[in-house]
Amino acid sequence: MRARILGVAAAVVVLIAAAVGYGVLSRDRGPAVNSVAVVTGQPVSVQAKGQLLFRNTAEGPDFGHLATVPADRPGEPRKVSGLSCDRFAASAGTALCLAAQPGVLPPMTDVIVLDKDLKEIRRIELPGTPSRGRVSPDGKLAYWTLFVNGDSYAETGFSTRAGIFNLATGKLMKSIEEMGLLLDGKPYYSSDVNYWGITFAPDGKKFYATVGTKGKTYLVEADYEKLVARMIRENVECPSLSPDAKRIAFKKKVSADLAAPWRLAVLDLASGKETMLAETRSVDDQAAWLDDRTVAYGVDSAVWSVPADGSGAPRELVAQAASPAGV
Amino acid sequence: MYIATSRGSDAAADVPKSGVKRAVTGNVVALGLVSLVTDISSEMVTAVLPLYLVLGLGLSPLQFGVLDGLYSGVTAVVRLVGGHLADRWQKLKAVACFGYGLSALGKIGLMLAGSSTVAIGAVLAADRTGKGVRTAPRDALITLSSDPEHLGRAFGVHRAMDTFGAFLGPLVAMAVLWLSLGSYDSVFFTSFCIAAIGVIILVVLVKDHQPKPRAERTKVSLRETAGLIRQASFRRICVWAALLGLVTLSDSFLYLVLQRRWELGAVFFPLLPLGTAGVYLLLAVPFGRLSDRIGRWKVFLGGHVALVVALLALLGPVDGGILAVLALVLHGVFYAATDGVLMAAAGPLLPEHQRASGLALVQTGQATTRMLASVLFGLAWTTWDLHAAVLVAAGALAVVVVAAAVLRPLRTYA
C-alpha cells in the first residue's frame, strides 16, 4: 500500500509541475517585436478628423492597445497608444474603452470614459465581460453592453446588461432593463428580457437597442428621458444608426447554423425596407458607420468595410484589428 | 470536512472487513478525494469559460447558450446507461473511471477546439456525458463500501469533500491566470492535470466492489433493471423523489428572486451559490449522521421543509442582508439534508448487483422532474408575477412534503 501511495504522490508532483511549467511558459506573450509596423510614443487624439481608430490585435508588445491610421491611407504604419481596451469607441471628442480586469473571477470590466486626449474622465467597475461599446454622436453619452453569467434560466447561461453614462449630468444607468417595454402597444413583462447593442440618435434622446426574449430578438425604439421602449421589428440585432439617422445597420439572423448565423443588413427606418450588404460572411459585431455610405466591422481578426447600400464588395481596411471607430 | 481531514492519513487504508469500528471507510474517503480533485478541475473551467468565450475567442455567448441547451438533455439518458453497464458488467470502478477519464480528456479538447462553436459544444457534451456516466457507479461504490447503518455519514463526508473542491476551483483558476498572465490555455491544461490526478487516485487507491458469486451468473438485463420498479419500497422512493423534484424551485431561480428582493449589486450575484455551498459543506456530515440516527427519509423531508421556509422568507417582510443570509442558510440546509441523504436512503433498498442502475434511476427521475419544474416556474413567473409564482411554488412544495410525511413511503426503513 505504501508503494501505491508513493506512486500517486509522484504522479501528483509530476502533473502539478507540468501544469506550473505550462503556465510559466505561457507568460511569454509571443514576439518581443510587433508583427506589424507601428509608431509608438506619439500622442493619440480621438478628435483629429479623418482617422480610423481600432484595437490592435497584431502580436507583440502592443497587442490589445488602441491604435489609429489615417482613414484614407489605412495601410500606413499604425500609431499605437498605451491604452489597453477589449472594446473601443469614440465620437465627438469622447472615447469609451471597455477593459476586462485581468485574471479576476467572476469577471469584472472597467468601463473607462476618456476625453479627446485619452485622459480618463470616469472609470466605472461593473461585473461581466465586454461586448459592445459606443459613444453618442454629440459625445455626451457613453453606453455599453456586458455579458454577465449566472443570472439566467440555464445554469450555464449568459445574459447581457446594457448601461448608459451621461457625461453632462454624471447620471449612471447600470442597466436599462428597468425600462418599460411595449410590444404591440401592450406592456410586456418577462423575466428573461435582455438588452444589448445601444445606438443613440443625434438628439441624444431617442435610442435604439436589441431586446432578446424567448429566443427571439427585436429592435426597440426607446426614449432616454421617459425610459420607455417599444418593439418595432423582429430579427434586428446590434443596431447602429447612420450619421443621418435615417438607416440602421444590423446583424440579421439568416441561418440556424450555429457556425454562421448572421449577415449584415441595413434597414431604412422610413420605408421599413431591408437591404442585405455585400458581405457574405457571418459577422458578429455592431457595425460602425464611417460615413453615410460605408460601414466598418470586425470579422476574421481584421477590420473590413462594405458599402451600406448593398452594392460593391467588402474591403479589408486593417489586418489584425478589431473594434473600428471612424472619426 | 474535519472527518475527511483527520482521516486523510489513512485514506488509503484497506476497506475494513466490517464497518462497525470505522464509520467512514477508507474507500469512501478515497472516492471523496477523487470528487474533490475532479471538482477543482471542472469548476476552474466553469469559472473562466465566459471570459474565454467572449474575450479569448470573440464568440457570442448567447449563441453558445443555445448550443449548450441542446446538450443538457443528454445527461439523463447517459446516467441510466452508465448505471446499467456498471451493473451488467459488474465493473463499477471501471465505468466510473471511464466517466472521470472522459471529462479529463475534455479539458484537452477545449485546448484543441479553437474558436469553433460546434467543437466547443461537442467537448462540453463529452464532459457532461462523463459526469452522467460516473455518478451512479460512484454512488453505488460508496454504498457498497460502507456499513448500511452509517451510509448517511458516508455520503455526508463524500459530498462535503466534493463541495470543498468546488470552492477551490475558481481560486485555483485565478491563481493560474495570475501566474500565466491571463492564458486560458494554461487554465485548461492545469484543469486537465488536476483531473488526471483524480483519475489516478481512483485507479490506484479506490477498491472496486467484489461481487459475491451468485448462483446463476446471468448478466443484469434491462428487463431486470426495469423490474426494480416492481419492488414497492424502491418504487415509492423513486416516485416521491420525482414528485418532490417537480415542486422544487431550481437554484438559479432562488438566486434570481433573492437578487430582486435584496436589490443586490450585480457584483455579488455570482457569490450567492458560494453561500449555499458553504452551508452545505459545513452541514453535510452532521446531517448525514443525523439521518443515520433518526431516519433518512425524515431528514430528506426536513430538508424540503427548509426550502419551503426559505421560499416563504423570500416573500416575507424581512429584507436586505438578513434575508439573504437566512435564505442561503436554509438553501444550504436543503442541500445538506437531501443530496447525499437520498442516495443513503435508496442504496440499502437495492440488491447489490443492481445498485448502480437503481441509484441512476432515482437520480434521473429527480433530475428530469426538476428540469420540468424549472420550465413550469419560468412559465408561472412570466404569466403571473414573481410574488405569485414563488407563493404557488412554496404551496405546492408544502403540500407534497405533507403528503409524503403522512403517507410515510419508507415506513420500514425510516
Short mmCIF file of C-alpha atoms in Angstrom, two decimals, chain B:
data_model
loop_
_atom_site.label_atom_id
_atom_site.label_comp_id
_atom_site.label_asym_id
_atom_site.label_seq_id
_atom_site.Cartn_x
_atom_site.Cartn_y
_atom_site.Cartn_z
CA MET B 1 -14.83 18.09 6.23
CA TYR B 2 -12.97 17.66 9.51
CA ILE B 3 -13.61 13.95 9.44
CA ALA B 4 -12.13 13.73 6.00
CA THR B 5 -9.09 15.71 7.04
CA SER B 6 -8.42 13.77 10.19
CA ARG B 7 -8.72 10.56 8.27
CA GLY B 8 -6.72 11.78 5.36
CA SER B 9 -3.68 9.94 6.63
CA ASP B 10 -5.34 6.57 6.42
CA ALA B 11 -7.36 7.41 3.36
CA ALA B 12 -5.77 4.61 1.50
CA ALA B 13 -6.08 2.03 4.18
CA ASP B 14 -7.79 -1.15 3.24
CA VAL B 15 -11.53 -1.31 3.42
CA PRO B 16 -12.26 -2.82 6.80
CA LYS B 17 -13.99 -6.15 6.70
CA SER B 18 -16.72 -4.90 8.97
CA GLY B 19 -17.68 -1.25 9.08
CA VAL B 20 -18.52 -1.38 12.75
CA LYS B 21 -15.42 0.32 14.05
CA ARG B 22 -14.82 2.66 11.20
CA ALA B 23 -17.93 4.63 10.31
CA VAL B 24 -16.41 6.07 7.17
CA THR B 25 -14.24 3.64 5.29
CA GLY B 26 -11.00 4.42 3.52
CA ASN B 27 -12.69 3.69 0.23
CA VAL B 28 -15.33 6.38 0.82
CA VAL B 29 -12.64 8.90 1.72
CA ALA B 30 -10.67 7.91 -1.38
CA LEU B 31 -13.80 8.39 -3.51
CA GLY B 32 -14.33 11.73 -1.77
CA LEU B 33 -10.79 12.69 -2.65
CA VAL B 34 -11.42 11.81 -6.30
CA SER B 35 -14.52 14.02 -6.29
CA LEU B 36 -12.72 16.83 -4.53
CA VAL B 37 -9.89 16.88 -7.05
CA THR B 38 -12.25 16.45 -10.01
CA ASP B 39 -14.45 19.30 -8.82
CA ILE B 40 -11.47 21.64 -8.56
CA SER B 41 -10.73 20.74 -12.17
CA SER B 42 -14.26 21.25 -13.51
CA GLU B 43 -15.08 24.41 -11.52
CA MET B 44 -11.89 26.03 -12.80
CA VAL B 45 -13.17 25.66 -16.32
CA THR B 46 -16.69 26.79 -15.43
CA ALA B 47 -15.24 29.93 -13.87
CA VAL B 48 -13.15 31.01 -16.87
CA LEU B 49 -15.37 29.82 -19.70
CA PRO B 50 -17.36 33.07 -20.08
CA LEU B 51 -14.17 35.13 -20.19
CA TYR B 52 -12.60 32.71 -22.63
CA LEU B 53 -15.57 32.62 -25.00
CA VAL B 54 -16.14 36.36 -25.15
CA LEU B 55 -12.65 37.80 -24.90
CA GLY B 56 -10.44 34.91 -25.91
CA LEU B 57 -12.49 33.76 -28.88
CA GLY B 58 -14.85 36.65 -29.54
CA LEU B 59 -17.84 34.31 -29.59
CA SER B 60 -21.29 35.50 -28.80
CA PRO B 61 -22.21 33.76 -25.55
CA LEU B 62 -25.90 33.93 -26.38
CA GLN B 63 -25.16 31.81 -29.42
CA PHE B 64 -23.24 29.43 -27.19
CA GLY B 65 -26.14 29.31 -24.75
CA VAL B 66 -28.38 27.89 -27.46
CA LEU B 67 -25.85 25.19 -28.26
CA ASP B 68 -25.39 24.39 -24.61
CA GLY B 69 -29.12 23.93 -24.14
CA LEU B 70 -29.17 21.29 -26.86
CA TYR B 71 -26.88 19.00 -24.88
CA SER B 72 -28.38 19.28 -21.43
CA GLY B 73 -30.89 16.52 -22.17
CA VAL B 74 -28.02 14.09 -22.80
CA THR B 75 -27.15 13.67 -19.13
CA ALA B 76 -30.37 11.96 -18.08
CA VAL B 77 -30.08 9.16 -20.63
CA VAL B 78 -26.35 8.76 -20.14
CA ARG B 79 -26.72 8.36 -16.39
CA LEU B 80 -29.07 5.44 -16.89
CA VAL B 81 -26.73 3.86 -19.41
CA GLY B 82 -23.76 4.31 -17.04
CA GLY B 83 -25.63 2.72 -14.16
CA HIS B 84 -26.87 -0.16 -16.25
CA LEU B 85 -23.49 -1.01 -17.80
CA ALA B 86 -21.75 -0.82 -14.43
CA ASP B 87 -24.18 -3.42 -13.07
CA ARG B 88 -24.27 -5.54 -16.21
CA TRP B 89 -20.51 -5.96 -16.31
CA GLN B 90 -20.19 -5.80 -12.52
CA LYS B 91 -17.48 -3.21 -13.04
CA LEU B 92 -18.44 -0.17 -11.01
CA LYS B 93 -14.96 1.24 -10.82
CA ALA B 94 -14.21 0.75 -14.49
CA VAL B 95 -17.35 2.58 -15.60
CA ALA B 96 -16.75 5.40 -13.12
CA CYS B 97 -13.19 5.57 -14.40
CA PHE B 98 -14.39 5.92 -17.97
CA GLY B 99 -16.61 8.83 -16.88
CA TYR B 100 -13.87 10.63 -14.99
CA GLY B 101 -11.41 9.98 -17.82
CA LEU B 102 -13.76 11.34 -20.47
CA SER B 103 -14.19 14.58 -18.54
CA ALA B 104 -10.43 14.88 -18.08
CA LEU B 105 -9.81 14.47 -21.83
CA GLY B 106 -12.45 17.12 -22.45
CA LYS B 107 -10.08 19.70 -20.98
CA ILE B 108 -7.50 18.86 -23.64
CA GLY B 109 -10.37 19.02 -26.13
CA LEU B 110 -11.04 22.62 -25.08
CA MET B 111 -7.45 23.49 -25.91
CA LEU B 112 -7.79 21.88 -29.33
CA ALA B 113 -11.28 23.12 -30.16
CA GLY B 114 -10.06 26.60 -31.00
CA SER B 115 -12.81 29.05 -31.79
CA SER B 116 -15.19 26.55 -33.35
CA THR B 117 -18.52 26.83 -31.57
CA VAL B 118 -19.50 23.36 -32.67
CA ALA B 119 -16.26 21.81 -31.37
CA ILE B 120 -16.57 23.59 -28.03
CA GLY B 121 -20.16 22.40 -27.76
CA ALA B 122 -19.07 18.84 -28.51
CA VAL B 123 -16.32 18.98 -25.89
CA LEU B 124 -18.78 20.21 -23.28
CA ALA B 125 -21.21 17.49 -24.29
CA ALA B 126 -18.44 14.92 -23.75
CA ASP B 127 -17.69 16.44 -20.37
CA ARG B 128 -21.33 16.22 -19.39
CA THR B 129 -21.52 12.64 -20.65
CA GLY B 130 -18.57 11.80 -18.42
CA LYS B 131 -20.33 13.40 -15.48
CA GLY B 132 -23.53 11.46 -16.19
CA VAL B 133 -21.79 8.12 -16.65
CA ARG B 134 -19.75 8.21 -13.48
CA THR B 135 -22.30 9.41 -10.91
CA ALA B 136 -24.34 6.25 -10.36
CA PRO B 137 -21.45 3.74 -10.21
CA ARG B 138 -19.56 6.06 -7.87
CA ASP B 139 -22.54 6.40 -5.52
CA ALA B 140 -23.07 2.64 -5.73
CA LEU B 141 -19.44 2.12 -4.70
CA ILE B 142 -19.96 4.42 -1.73
CA THR B 143 -22.96 2.43 -0.55
CA LEU B 144 -21.19 -0.89 -1.12
CA SER B 145 -18.08 0.13 0.79
CA SER B 146 -20.00 1.43 3.78
CA ASP B 147 -21.83 -0.16 6.62
CA PRO B 148 -25.55 0.37 5.85
CA GLU B 149 -26.10 1.91 9.28
CA HIS B 150 -23.64 4.70 8.58
CA LEU B 151 -24.50 5.44 4.97
CA GLY B 152 -25.76 8.92 5.75
CA ARG B 153 -22.47 9.87 7.30
CA ALA B 154 -20.53 8.29 4.43
CA PHE B 155 -22.43 10.35 1.86
CA GLY B 156 -22.07 13.41 4.10
CA VAL B 157 -18.30 13.05 4.05
CA HIS B 158 -18.26 12.42 0.32
CA ARG B 159 -20.47 15.42 -0.52
CA ALA B 160 -18.56 17.71 1.84
CA MET B 161 -15.29 16.83 0.12
CA ASP B 162 -16.92 17.26 -3.27
CA THR B 163 -18.20 20.73 -2.33
CA PHE B 164 -14.85 21.74 -0.90
CA GLY B 165 -13.32 21.02 -4.30
CA ALA B 166 -15.93 23.21 -5.97
CA PHE B 167 -14.90 26.01 -3.61
CA LEU B 168 -11.25 25.69 -4.52
CA GLY B 169 -11.81 25.55 -8.29
CA PRO B 170 -12.27 29.29 -9.01
CA LEU B 171 -9.40 30.13 -6.63
CA VAL B 172 -7.05 27.79 -8.47
CA ALA B 173 -8.22 29.24 -11.79
CA MET B 174 -7.45 32.75 -10.57
CA ALA B 175 -4.03 31.65 -9.40
CA VAL B 176 -3.29 30.11 -12.81
CA LEU B 177 -4.47 33.23 -14.66
CA TRP B 178 -2.25 35.31 -12.40
CA LEU B 179 0.76 33.04 -12.87
CA SER B 180 0.36 32.73 -16.63
CA LEU B 181 -0.56 36.38 -17.22
CA GLY B 182 -4.06 35.53 -18.34
CA SER B 183 -3.52 32.46 -20.50
CA TYR B 184 -6.74 30.45 -20.83
CA ASP B 185 -4.84 27.52 -22.30
CA SER B 186 -2.92 27.29 -19.04
CA VAL B 187 -6.18 27.10 -17.11
CA PHE B 188 -7.41 24.26 -19.33
CA PHE B 189 -4.09 22.43 -19.14
CA THR B 190 -3.93 22.76 -15.36
CA SER B 191 -7.53 21.60 -15.20
CA PHE B 192 -6.54 18.54 -17.25
CA CYS B 193 -3.58 17.80 -14.95
CA ILE B 194 -5.78 18.03 -11.87
CA ALA B 195 -8.47 15.84 -13.47
CA ALA B 196 -5.74 13.31 -14.32
CA ILE B 197 -4.70 13.27 -10.66
CA GLY B 198 -8.33 12.45 -9.82
CA VAL B 199 -8.31 9.54 -12.27
CA ILE B 200 -5.00 8.24 -10.89
CA ILE B 201 -6.31 8.34 -7.32
CA LEU B 202 -9.39 6.45 -8.49
CA VAL B 203 -7.37 3.81 -10.32
CA VAL B 204 -4.77 3.26 -7.62
CA LEU B 205 -6.46 3.93 -4.30
CA VAL B 206 -10.15 3.10 -4.76
CA LYS B 207 -11.06 -0.52 -4.35
CA ASP B 208 -13.61 -1.97 -6.69
CA HIS B 209 -16.60 -3.82 -5.32
CA GLN B 210 -16.07 -7.57 -5.38
CA PRO B 211 -19.40 -9.07 -6.29
CA LYS B 212 -20.36 -12.12 -4.31
CA PRO B 213 -20.52 -15.15 -6.57
CA ARG B 214 -24.13 -15.56 -7.43
CA ALA B 215 -25.83 -18.85 -8.01
CA GLU B 216 -26.60 -18.12 -11.63
CA ARG B 217 -24.10 -15.77 -13.27
CA THR B 218 -26.55 -14.24 -15.68
CA LYS B 219 -25.87 -10.68 -16.61
CA VAL B 220 -28.13 -7.93 -15.41
CA SER B 221 -30.59 -7.32 -18.20
CA LEU B 222 -32.55 -4.20 -18.95
CA ARG B 223 -35.68 -6.11 -18.06
CA GLU B 224 -34.23 -6.85 -14.65
CA THR B 225 -33.39 -3.17 -14.14
CA ALA B 226 -36.90 -2.17 -15.09
CA GLY B 227 -38.08 -4.82 -12.65
CA LEU B 228 -36.59 -2.82 -9.78
CA ILE B 229 -39.62 -0.60 -10.04
CA ARG B 230 -41.83 -3.53 -9.05
CA GLN B 231 -40.23 -3.55 -5.62
CA ALA B 232 -42.63 -1.47 -3.54
CA SER B 233 -40.26 0.39 -1.23
CA PHE B 234 -37.88 1.33 -4.04
CA ARG B 235 -40.74 2.34 -6.30
CA ARG B 236 -42.08 4.62 -3.59
CA ILE B 237 -38.74 6.34 -3.10
CA CYS B 238 -38.41 6.92 -6.86
CA VAL B 239 -41.93 8.26 -7.19
CA TRP B 240 -41.72 10.55 -4.18
CA ALA B 241 -38.26 11.86 -5.06
CA ALA B 242 -39.54 12.63 -8.55
CA LEU B 243 -42.71 14.24 -7.19
CA LEU B 244 -40.70 16.41 -4.82
CA GLY B 245 -38.40 17.29 -7.71
CA LEU B 246 -41.39 18.54 -9.65
CA VAL B 247 -42.17 21.13 -6.97
CA THR B 248 -38.58 22.10 -6.17
CA LEU B 249 -37.51 25.57 -7.20
CA SER B 250 -34.18 25.44 -9.04
CA ASP B 251 -31.11 27.21 -7.68
CA SER B 252 -30.87 29.86 -10.33
CA PHE B 253 -34.46 30.93 -9.73
CA LEU B 254 -33.94 31.15 -5.99
CA TYR B 255 -30.89 33.35 -6.56
CA LEU B 256 -32.80 35.49 -9.06
CA VAL B 257 -35.65 36.03 -6.61
CA LEU B 258 -33.17 36.81 -3.87
CA GLN B 259 -31.40 39.28 -6.11
CA ARG B 260 -34.63 41.12 -6.85
CA ARG B 261 -35.69 41.24 -3.21
CA TRP B 262 -32.29 42.25 -1.92
CA GLU B 263 -31.58 44.68 -4.74
CA LEU B 264 -28.25 43.07 -4.68
CA GLY B 265 -25.40 44.66 -6.56
CA ALA B 266 -24.74 42.54 -9.58
CA VAL B 267 -21.16 42.16 -8.38
CA PHE B 268 -22.32 39.86 -5.63
CA PHE B 269 -24.64 37.77 -7.73
CA PRO B 270 -22.08 35.10 -8.60
CA LEU B 271 -21.24 34.81 -4.92
CA LEU B 272 -24.71 33.60 -3.89
CA PRO B 273 -24.03 29.95 -4.89
CA LEU B 274 -20.92 30.10 -2.73
CA GLY B 275 -23.13 30.94 0.25
CA THR B 276 -25.25 27.86 -0.33
CA ALA B 277 -22.19 25.71 -0.94
CA GLY B 278 -20.54 26.94 2.25
CA VAL B 279 -23.51 25.94 4.38
CA TYR B 280 -23.76 22.63 2.53
CA LEU B 281 -20.07 21.97 3.18
CA LEU B 282 -20.47 22.59 6.90
CA LEU B 283 -23.68 20.63 7.34
CA ALA B 284 -23.26 17.65 5.00
CA VAL B 285 -21.59 15.47 7.62
CA PRO B 286 -23.74 16.43 10.65
CA PHE B 287 -26.92 15.95 8.63
CA GLY B 288 -25.67 12.65 7.26
CA ARG B 289 -25.07 11.43 10.81
CA LEU B 290 -28.42 12.75 11.91
CA SER B 291 -30.07 10.82 9.09
CA ASP B 292 -28.37 7.62 10.27
CA ARG B 293 -29.75 8.16 13.74
CA ILE B 294 -33.30 9.44 13.26
CA GLY B 295 -34.10 8.15 9.79
CA ARG B 296 -33.04 9.22 6.33
CA TRP B 297 -36.47 9.89 4.93
CA LYS B 298 -37.25 12.22 7.86
CA VAL B 299 -34.10 14.24 7.23
CA PHE B 300 -34.79 14.23 3.48
CA LEU B 301 -38.27 15.66 4.04
CA GLY B 302 -36.90 18.04 6.66
CA GLY B 303 -34.59 19.46 4.01
CA HIS B 304 -37.59 20.20 1.81
CA VAL B 305 -39.29 21.90 4.76
CA ALA B 306 -36.22 24.16 4.99
CA LEU B 307 -36.72 25.03 1.31
CA VAL B 308 -40.39 25.89 1.93
CA VAL B 309 -39.33 28.18 4.79
CA ALA B 310 -36.69 29.76 2.54
CA LEU B 311 -39.31 30.49 -0.12
CA LEU B 312 -41.71 31.96 2.44
CA ALA B 313 -38.88 34.09 3.80
CA LEU B 314 -38.35 35.45 0.29
CA LEU B 315 -41.98 36.62 0.34
CA GLY B 316 -41.87 37.89 3.93
CA PRO B 317 -41.30 41.34 5.35
CA VAL B 318 -37.63 40.88 6.27
CA ASP B 319 -35.36 42.48 3.72
CA GLY B 320 -31.77 43.10 2.86
CA GLY B 321 -28.75 41.24 4.14
CA ILE B 322 -30.62 39.34 6.86
CA LEU B 323 -32.96 37.87 4.28
CA ALA B 324 -30.02 36.87 2.12
CA VAL B 325 -28.24 35.10 4.98
CA LEU B 326 -31.45 33.39 6.10
CA ALA B 327 -32.34 32.23 2.58
CA LEU B 328 -28.83 30.97 1.79
CA VAL B 329 -28.52 29.11 5.11
CA LEU B 330 -31.89 27.43 4.55
CA HIS B 331 -30.94 26.63 0.97
CA GLY B 332 -27.68 25.09 2.19
CA VAL B 333 -29.64 23.07 4.76
CA PHE B 334 -31.89 21.85 1.96
CA TYR B 335 -28.90 20.54 0.04
CA ALA B 336 -27.16 19.03 3.05
CA ALA B 337 -30.34 17.23 4.06
CA THR B 338 -31.32 15.93 0.65
CA ASP B 339 -28.49 15.36 -1.82
CA GLY B 340 -26.45 12.58 -0.23
CA VAL B 341 -29.22 11.52 2.12
CA LEU B 342 -31.46 10.40 -0.74
CA MET B 343 -28.69 8.10 -2.01
CA ALA B 344 -28.17 6.80 1.50
CA ALA B 345 -31.91 6.11 1.77
CA ALA B 346 -32.18 4.41 -1.62
CA GLY B 347 -28.97 2.37 -1.51
CA PRO B 348 -29.95 -0.29 1.04
CA LEU B 349 -33.24 -0.94 -0.77
CA LEU B 350 -31.40 -2.20 -3.83
CA PRO B 351 -29.82 -5.60 -4.38
CA GLU B 352 -26.03 -5.27 -4.57
CA HIS B 353 -25.73 -6.29 -8.18
CA GLN B 354 -28.24 -3.62 -9.23
CA ARG B 355 -27.04 -0.79 -7.02
CA ALA B 356 -25.74 1.48 -9.78
CA SER B 357 -28.76 1.09 -12.08
CA GLY B 358 -31.12 1.65 -9.17
CA LEU B 359 -29.37 4.80 -7.97
CA ALA B 360 -29.24 6.07 -11.55
CA LEU B 361 -32.98 5.55 -11.79
CA VAL B 362 -33.67 7.64 -8.66
CA GLN B 363 -31.28 10.39 -9.75
CA THR B 364 -32.57 10.56 -13.29
CA GLY B 365 -36.18 10.67 -12.17
CA GLN B 366 -35.43 13.51 -9.79
CA ALA B 367 -33.28 15.42 -12.28
CA THR B 368 -35.89 15.12 -15.01
CA THR B 369 -38.74 16.43 -12.89
CA ARG B 370 -36.53 19.23 -11.60
CA MET B 371 -35.84 20.30 -15.17
CA LEU B 372 -39.57 20.29 -15.81
CA ALA B 373 -40.06 22.32 -12.62
CA SER B 374 -37.72 24.99 -14.00
CA VAL B 375 -39.76 25.30 -17.15
CA LEU B 376 -43.02 25.44 -15.21
CA PHE B 377 -41.73 28.05 -12.80
CA GLY B 378 -40.40 30.17 -15.66
CA LEU B 379 -43.85 30.00 -17.19
CA ALA B 380 -45.56 30.93 -13.92
CA TRP B 381 -43.18 33.85 -13.41
CA THR B 382 -43.93 35.18 -16.88
CA THR B 383 -47.70 34.68 -16.82
CA TRP B 384 -48.37 35.91 -13.28
CA ASP B 385 -45.68 37.76 -11.45
CA LEU B 386 -42.75 36.84 -9.28
CA HIS B 387 -44.60 37.03 -5.96
CA ALA B 388 -47.46 34.79 -7.10
CA ALA B 389 -45.11 32.30 -8.72
CA VAL B 390 -43.00 31.88 -5.59
CA LEU B 391 -46.11 31.60 -3.44
CA VAL B 392 -47.51 28.85 -5.64
CA ALA B 393 -44.14 27.06 -5.68
CA ALA B 394 -43.89 27.18 -1.89
CA GLY B 395 -47.51 26.00 -1.54
CA ALA B 396 -47.09 23.11 -3.94
CA LEU B 397 -43.88 22.01 -2.25
CA ALA B 398 -45.52 22.19 1.19
CA VAL B 399 -48.47 20.06 0.02
CA VAL B 400 -46.21 17.34 -1.41
CA VAL B 401 -43.99 17.33 1.69
CA VAL B 402 -47.00 16.94 3.98
CA ALA B 403 -48.37 14.16 1.79
CA ALA B 404 -45.03 12.37 1.85
CA ALA B 405 -44.81 12.74 5.62
CA VAL B 406 -48.34 11.42 6.18
CA LEU B 407 -48.03 8.51 3.76
CA ARG B 408 -44.54 7.64 5.00
CA PRO B 409 -43.32 5.81 1.92
CA LEU B 410 -40.32 4.38 3.75
CA ARG B 411 -42.02 3.08 6.86
CA THR B 412 -39.73 0.13 7.31
CA TYR B 413 -36.51 1.98 6.62
CA ALA B 414 -37.30 5.22 8.39
#
